[in-house]
Coordinates of C-alpha atoms and ligand atoms in Angstrom, one line a residue:
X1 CA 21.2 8.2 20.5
X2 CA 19.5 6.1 17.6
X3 CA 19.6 8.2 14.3
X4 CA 15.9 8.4 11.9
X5 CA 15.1 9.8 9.2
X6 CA 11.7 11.1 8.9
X7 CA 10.4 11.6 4.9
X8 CA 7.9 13.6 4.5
X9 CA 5.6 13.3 1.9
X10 CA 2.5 15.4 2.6
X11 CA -1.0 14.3 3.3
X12 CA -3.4 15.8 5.5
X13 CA -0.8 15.5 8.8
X14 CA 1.5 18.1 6.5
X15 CA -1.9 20.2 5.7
X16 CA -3.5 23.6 7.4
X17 CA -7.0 24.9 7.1
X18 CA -6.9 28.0 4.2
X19 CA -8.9 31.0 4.5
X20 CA -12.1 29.2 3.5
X21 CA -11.5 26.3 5.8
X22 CA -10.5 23.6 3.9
X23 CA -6.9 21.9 4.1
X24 CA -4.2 22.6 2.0
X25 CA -0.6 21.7 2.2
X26 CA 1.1 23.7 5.0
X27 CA 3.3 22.0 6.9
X28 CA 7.5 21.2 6.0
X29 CA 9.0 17.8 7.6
X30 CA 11.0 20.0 10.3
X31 CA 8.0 21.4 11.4
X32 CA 6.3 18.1 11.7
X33 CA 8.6 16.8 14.2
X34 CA 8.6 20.3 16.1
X35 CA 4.6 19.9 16.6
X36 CA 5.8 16.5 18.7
X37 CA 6.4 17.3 22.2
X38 CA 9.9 15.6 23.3
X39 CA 10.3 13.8 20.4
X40 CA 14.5 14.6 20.2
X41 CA 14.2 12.6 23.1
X42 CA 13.6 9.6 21.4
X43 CA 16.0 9.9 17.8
X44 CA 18.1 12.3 16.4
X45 CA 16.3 12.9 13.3
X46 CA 17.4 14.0 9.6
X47 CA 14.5 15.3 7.6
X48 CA 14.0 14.2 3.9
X49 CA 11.0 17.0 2.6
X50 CA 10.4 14.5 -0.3
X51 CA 7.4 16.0 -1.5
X52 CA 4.6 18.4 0.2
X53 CA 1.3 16.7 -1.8
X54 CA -1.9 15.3 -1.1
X55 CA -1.6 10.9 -1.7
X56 CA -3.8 11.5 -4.3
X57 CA -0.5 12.5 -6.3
X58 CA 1.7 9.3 -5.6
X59 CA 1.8 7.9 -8.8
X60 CA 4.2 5.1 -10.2
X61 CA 6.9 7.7 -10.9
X62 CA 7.2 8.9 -7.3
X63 CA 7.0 5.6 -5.5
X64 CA 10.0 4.5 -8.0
X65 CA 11.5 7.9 -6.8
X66 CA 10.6 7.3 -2.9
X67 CA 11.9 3.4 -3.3
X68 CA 15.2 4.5 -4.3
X69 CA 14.8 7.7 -2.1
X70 CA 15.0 4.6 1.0
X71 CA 17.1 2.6 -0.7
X72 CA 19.6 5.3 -0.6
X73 CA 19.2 6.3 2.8
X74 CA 19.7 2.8 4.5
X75 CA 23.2 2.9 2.2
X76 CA 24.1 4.7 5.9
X77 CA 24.6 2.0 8.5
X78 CA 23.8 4.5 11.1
X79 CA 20.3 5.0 10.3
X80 CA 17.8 2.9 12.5
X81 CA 14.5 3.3 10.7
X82 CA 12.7 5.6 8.4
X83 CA 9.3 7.2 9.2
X84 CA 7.5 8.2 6.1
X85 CA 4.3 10.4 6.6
X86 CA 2.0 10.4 3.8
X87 CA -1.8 10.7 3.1
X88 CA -4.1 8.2 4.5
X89 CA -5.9 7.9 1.2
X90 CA -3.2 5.8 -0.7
X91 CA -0.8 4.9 2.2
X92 CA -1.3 1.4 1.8
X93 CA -0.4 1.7 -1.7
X94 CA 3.0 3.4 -1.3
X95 CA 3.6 1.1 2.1
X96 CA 3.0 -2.2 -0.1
X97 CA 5.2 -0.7 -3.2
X98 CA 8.4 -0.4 -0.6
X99 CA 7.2 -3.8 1.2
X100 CA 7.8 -5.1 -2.6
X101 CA 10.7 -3.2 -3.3
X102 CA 13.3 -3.1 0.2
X103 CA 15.0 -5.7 1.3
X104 CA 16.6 -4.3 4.5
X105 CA 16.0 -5.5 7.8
X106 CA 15.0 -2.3 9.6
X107 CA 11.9 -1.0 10.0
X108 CA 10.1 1.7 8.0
X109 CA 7.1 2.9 8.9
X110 CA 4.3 5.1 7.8
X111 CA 2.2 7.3 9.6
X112 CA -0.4 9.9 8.4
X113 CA -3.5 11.7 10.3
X114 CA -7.0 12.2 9.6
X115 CA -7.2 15.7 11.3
X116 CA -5.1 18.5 9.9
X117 CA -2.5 20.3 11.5
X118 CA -4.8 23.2 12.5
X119 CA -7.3 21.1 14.5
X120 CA -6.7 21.4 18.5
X121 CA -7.0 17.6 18.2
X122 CA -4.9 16.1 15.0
X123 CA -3.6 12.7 15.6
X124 CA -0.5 13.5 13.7
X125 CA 1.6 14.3 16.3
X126 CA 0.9 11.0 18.4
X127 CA 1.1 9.2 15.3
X128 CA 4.0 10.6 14.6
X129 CA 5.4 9.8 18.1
X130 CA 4.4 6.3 17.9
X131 CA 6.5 6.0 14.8
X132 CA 9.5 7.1 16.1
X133 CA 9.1 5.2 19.6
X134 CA 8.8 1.9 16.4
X135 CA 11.6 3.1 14.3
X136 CA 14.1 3.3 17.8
X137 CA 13.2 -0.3 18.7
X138 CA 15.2 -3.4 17.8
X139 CA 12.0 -5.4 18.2
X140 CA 10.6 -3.4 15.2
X141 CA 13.1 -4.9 12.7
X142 CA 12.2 -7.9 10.3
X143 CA 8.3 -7.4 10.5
X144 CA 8.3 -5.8 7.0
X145 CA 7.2 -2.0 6.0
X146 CA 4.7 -1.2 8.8
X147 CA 1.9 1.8 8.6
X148 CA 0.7 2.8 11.4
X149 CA -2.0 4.9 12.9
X150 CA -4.1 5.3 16.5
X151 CA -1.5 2.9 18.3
X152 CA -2.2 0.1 15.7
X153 CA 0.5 -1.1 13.7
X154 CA -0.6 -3.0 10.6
X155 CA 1.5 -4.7 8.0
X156 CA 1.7 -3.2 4.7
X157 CA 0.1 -6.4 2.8
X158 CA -2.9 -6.3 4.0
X159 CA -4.1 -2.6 5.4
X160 CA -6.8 -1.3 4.2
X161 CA -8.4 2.7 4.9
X162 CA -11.8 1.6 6.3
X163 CA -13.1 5.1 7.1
X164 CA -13.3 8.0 5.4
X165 CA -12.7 10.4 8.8
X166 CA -12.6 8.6 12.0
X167 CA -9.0 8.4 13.5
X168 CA -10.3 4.9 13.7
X169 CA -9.8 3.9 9.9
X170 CA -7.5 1.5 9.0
X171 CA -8.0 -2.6 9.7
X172 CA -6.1 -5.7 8.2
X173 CA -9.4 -7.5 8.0
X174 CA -8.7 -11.1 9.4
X175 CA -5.1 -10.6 9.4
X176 CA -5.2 -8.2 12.4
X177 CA -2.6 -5.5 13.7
X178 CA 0.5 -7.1 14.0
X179 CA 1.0 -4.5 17.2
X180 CA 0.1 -2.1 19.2
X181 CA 2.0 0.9 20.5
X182 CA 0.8 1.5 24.1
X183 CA 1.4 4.4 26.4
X184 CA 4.0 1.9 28.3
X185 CA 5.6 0.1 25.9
X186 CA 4.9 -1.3 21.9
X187 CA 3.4 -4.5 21.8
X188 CA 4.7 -6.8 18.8
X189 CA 2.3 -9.7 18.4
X190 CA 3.6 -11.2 15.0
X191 CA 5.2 -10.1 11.5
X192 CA 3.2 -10.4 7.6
X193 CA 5.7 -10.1 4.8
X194 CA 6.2 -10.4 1.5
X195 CA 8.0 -13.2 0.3
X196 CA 8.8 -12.1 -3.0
X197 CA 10.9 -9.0 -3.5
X198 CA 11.7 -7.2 -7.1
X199 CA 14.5 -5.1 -7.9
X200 CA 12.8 -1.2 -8.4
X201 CA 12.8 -0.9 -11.9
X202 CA 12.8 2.6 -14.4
X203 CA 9.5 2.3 -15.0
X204 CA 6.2 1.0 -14.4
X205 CA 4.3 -0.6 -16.7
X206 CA 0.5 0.6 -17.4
X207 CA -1.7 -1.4 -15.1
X208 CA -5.5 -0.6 -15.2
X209 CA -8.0 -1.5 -12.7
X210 CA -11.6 -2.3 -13.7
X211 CA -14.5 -2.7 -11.4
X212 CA -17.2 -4.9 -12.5
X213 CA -20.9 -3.9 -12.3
X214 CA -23.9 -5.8 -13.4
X215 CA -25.1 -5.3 -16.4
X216 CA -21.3 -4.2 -17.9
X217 CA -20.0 -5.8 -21.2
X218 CA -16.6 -6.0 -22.6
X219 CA -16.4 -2.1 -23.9
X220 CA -14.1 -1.1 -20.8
X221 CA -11.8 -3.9 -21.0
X222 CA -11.8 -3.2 -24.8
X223 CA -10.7 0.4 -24.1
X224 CA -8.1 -0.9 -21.9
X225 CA -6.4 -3.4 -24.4
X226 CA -6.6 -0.7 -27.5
X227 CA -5.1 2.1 -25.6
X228 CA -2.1 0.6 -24.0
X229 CA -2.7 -1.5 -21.0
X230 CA -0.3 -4.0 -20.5
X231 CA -2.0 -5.3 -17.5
X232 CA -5.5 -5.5 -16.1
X233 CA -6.6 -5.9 -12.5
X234 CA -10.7 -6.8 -12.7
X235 CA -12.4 -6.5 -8.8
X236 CA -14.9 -9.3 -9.6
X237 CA -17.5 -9.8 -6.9
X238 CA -17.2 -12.5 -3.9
X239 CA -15.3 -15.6 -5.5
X240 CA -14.1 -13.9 -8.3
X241 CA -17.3 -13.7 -10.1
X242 CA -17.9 -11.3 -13.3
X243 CA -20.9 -10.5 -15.3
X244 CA -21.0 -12.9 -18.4
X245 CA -20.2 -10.2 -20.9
X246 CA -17.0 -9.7 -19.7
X247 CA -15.6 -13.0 -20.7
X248 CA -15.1 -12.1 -24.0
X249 CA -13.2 -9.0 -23.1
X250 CA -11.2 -11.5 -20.9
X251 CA -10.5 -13.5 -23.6
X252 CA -9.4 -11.0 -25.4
X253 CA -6.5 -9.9 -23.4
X254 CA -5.4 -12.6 -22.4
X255 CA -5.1 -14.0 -25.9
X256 CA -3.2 -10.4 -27.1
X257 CA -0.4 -10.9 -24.0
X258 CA -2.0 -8.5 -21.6
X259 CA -2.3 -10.9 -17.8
X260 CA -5.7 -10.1 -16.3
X261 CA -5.7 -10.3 -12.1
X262 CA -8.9 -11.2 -10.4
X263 CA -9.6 -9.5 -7.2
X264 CA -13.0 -9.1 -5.2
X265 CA -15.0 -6.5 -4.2
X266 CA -15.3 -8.2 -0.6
X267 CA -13.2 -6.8 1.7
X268 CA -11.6 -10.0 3.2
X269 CA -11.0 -13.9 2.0
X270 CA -9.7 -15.2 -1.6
X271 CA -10.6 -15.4 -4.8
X272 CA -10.9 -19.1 -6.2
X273 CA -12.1 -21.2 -9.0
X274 CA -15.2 -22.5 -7.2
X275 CA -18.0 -21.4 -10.0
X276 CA -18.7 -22.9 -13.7
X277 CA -21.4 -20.6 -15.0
X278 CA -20.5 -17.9 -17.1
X279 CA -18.3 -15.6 -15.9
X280 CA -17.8 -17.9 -12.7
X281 CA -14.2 -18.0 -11.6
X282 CA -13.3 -21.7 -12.5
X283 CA -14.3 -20.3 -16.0
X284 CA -12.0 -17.2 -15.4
X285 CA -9.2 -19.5 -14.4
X286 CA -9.0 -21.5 -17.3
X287 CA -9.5 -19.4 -19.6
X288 CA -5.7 -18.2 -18.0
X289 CA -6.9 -15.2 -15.1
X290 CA -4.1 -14.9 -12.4
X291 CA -6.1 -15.0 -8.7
X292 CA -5.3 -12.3 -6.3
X293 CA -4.8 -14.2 -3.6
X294 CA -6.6 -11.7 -1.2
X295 CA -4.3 -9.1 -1.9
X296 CA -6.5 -5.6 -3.4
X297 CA -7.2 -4.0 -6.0
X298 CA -5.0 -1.5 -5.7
X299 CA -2.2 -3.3 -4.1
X300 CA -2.7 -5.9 -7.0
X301 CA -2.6 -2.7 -9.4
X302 CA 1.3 -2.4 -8.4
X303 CA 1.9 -6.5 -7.8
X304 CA 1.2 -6.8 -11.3
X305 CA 3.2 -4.0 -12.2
X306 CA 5.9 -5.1 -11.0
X307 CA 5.7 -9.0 -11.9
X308 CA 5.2 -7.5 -16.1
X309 CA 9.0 -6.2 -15.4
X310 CA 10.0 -9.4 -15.2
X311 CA 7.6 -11.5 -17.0
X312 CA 3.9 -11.4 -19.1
X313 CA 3.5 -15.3 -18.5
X314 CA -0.1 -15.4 -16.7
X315 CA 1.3 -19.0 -14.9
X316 CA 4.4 -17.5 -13.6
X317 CA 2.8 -14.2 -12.4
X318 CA 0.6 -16.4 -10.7
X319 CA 3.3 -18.2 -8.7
X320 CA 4.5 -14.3 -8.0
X321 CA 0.8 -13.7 -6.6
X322 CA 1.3 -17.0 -4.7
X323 CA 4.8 -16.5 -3.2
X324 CA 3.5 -13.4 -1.8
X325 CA 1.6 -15.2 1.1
X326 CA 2.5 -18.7 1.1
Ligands
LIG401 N1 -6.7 13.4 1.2 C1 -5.6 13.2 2.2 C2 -4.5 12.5 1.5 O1 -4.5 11.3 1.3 C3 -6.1 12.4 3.3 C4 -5.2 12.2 4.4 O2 -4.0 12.4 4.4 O3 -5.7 11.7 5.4 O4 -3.5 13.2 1.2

């Protein structure tokens, strides 16, 4: 039987109802798999209880810790895939980190739940299922890290939580699923990967992301530059517009070293240098912004990251930003 590894990481799937009926964590990795009927079936599992948190907690530190926490397992031939439950909120943060960070040819893939563990109907358990039925299959390998919830399967560039409850939250906007786990058999319709990886470094650099609101000035950005940012990720609105004010803030940082990403606000398409007024984005551009490239805000949080470990030149992080699609 193929061999998994399931590392659990909390997240409402790992949480029970308290006393006052709200969720807390609750729930160990082995217990996880023993609330999925017949899963030993499908894998012998090893259980990794990496951490027992709500997503809200993954910062930089643990996703250097859970890169190398993979890293290390795959050192063991044996293992077919990794599962990693987690917390929907930030999911596709942590699944886009490892898409950055693994090279290895076998799948990993997240899962999480919207319902607790105490609900008669939480979706981690299926969820979970479906993970293990993609970890066990050779078709799964080479697509890239995978998250995947309510039989979808969505790469980790481009999913995005869409729904603050629903089991239904999570889309890839015009990228799609890339599969579908049905009662019969998983579906694998095409792959999305990154084609850039980095090595995982020590640390990780201070990246803040800004969201821009009519009627803002430069005071933010300001902030940002005096108190340490070495990076800034601005969600501008549609093209990669910002309120006039913030040019000068722009200018700022760029001119003191610290790269500045444009990203939009709108939920699918590019950014690009399309607009001359003030705070247009052709203006943005030259004055040296690196475009997202329709990657998020908070997946271009971590992109940029991890492109200032290897470099603060705004043209070659672009080319980084650029290799990731292309
Ligand atoms: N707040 C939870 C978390 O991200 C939500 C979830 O897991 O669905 O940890």
């Amino acid at each position: 039987m193929k061999k998994v590894v399931i590392v659990a990481t909390g997240g409402t799937i790992a949480m029970k109802k308290d006393k006052s009926g709200k969720s807390i964590p609750a729930v160990s990795g082995e217990e996880l798999l023993d609330s999925v009927p017949g899963i030993r079936e499908i894998a012998d599992f090893e259980v990794v209880n990496f951490s027992n948190f709500a997503s809200c907690n993954m910062k930089p530190e643990n996703l250097l810790k859970l890169a190398n926490k993979v890293k290390d397992i795959f050192i063991n031939k044996d293992i077919s895939g990794i599962i990693i439950t987690h917390g929907t909120d930030t999911i596709e943060d942590s699944a886009f980190f490892l898409e950055l960070t693994i090279l290895d040819s076998r799948p990993i893939i997240f899962t999480a739940a919207q319902r607790d563990a105490s609900e008669f109907d939480s979706d981690g358990p299926r969820n979970i299922r479906n993970a293990a039925r993609i970890a066990v299959d050779e078709r799964a390998k080479n697509r890239g890290v995978m998250v995947s919830l309510n039989e979808k399967i969505f790469s980790a560039l481009y999913v995005n939580k869409k729904h603050t409850s629903n089991v239904e939250t999570f889309s890839s906007g015009d990228m799609g699923i890339i599969g579908y786990a049905d009662i019969d058999r998983l579906l694998f319709y095409n792959s999305q990967k990154s084609k850039f990886k980095f090595d995982i470094p020590d640390n990780f650099p201070t990246v803040i992301p800004i969201l821009a609101y009519t009627g803002m000035d430069s005071s933010i950005v300001e902030f940002c530059i005096n108190n340490g940012a070495k990076g800034i990720v601005i969600e501008a609105f549609g093209r990669g517009n910002v309120p006039p004010e913030l040019e000068d803030g722009i200018i700022m940082a760029i001119e003191r070293q610290i790269p500045v990403v444009i990203t939009s606000r709108c939920h699918s398409g590019r950014v690009l240098p399309v607009y001359s007024y003030k705070g247009g984005s052709s203006r943005l551009k030259d004055f040296g912004c690196i475009f997202s490239e329709g990657i998020s805000t908070a997946k271009s949080r971590l992109l940029l990251g991890l492109a200032l470990t290897k470099t603060n030149s705004c043209s070659k992080i672009q080319k980084i930003f650029n290799s990731i699609i292309s």
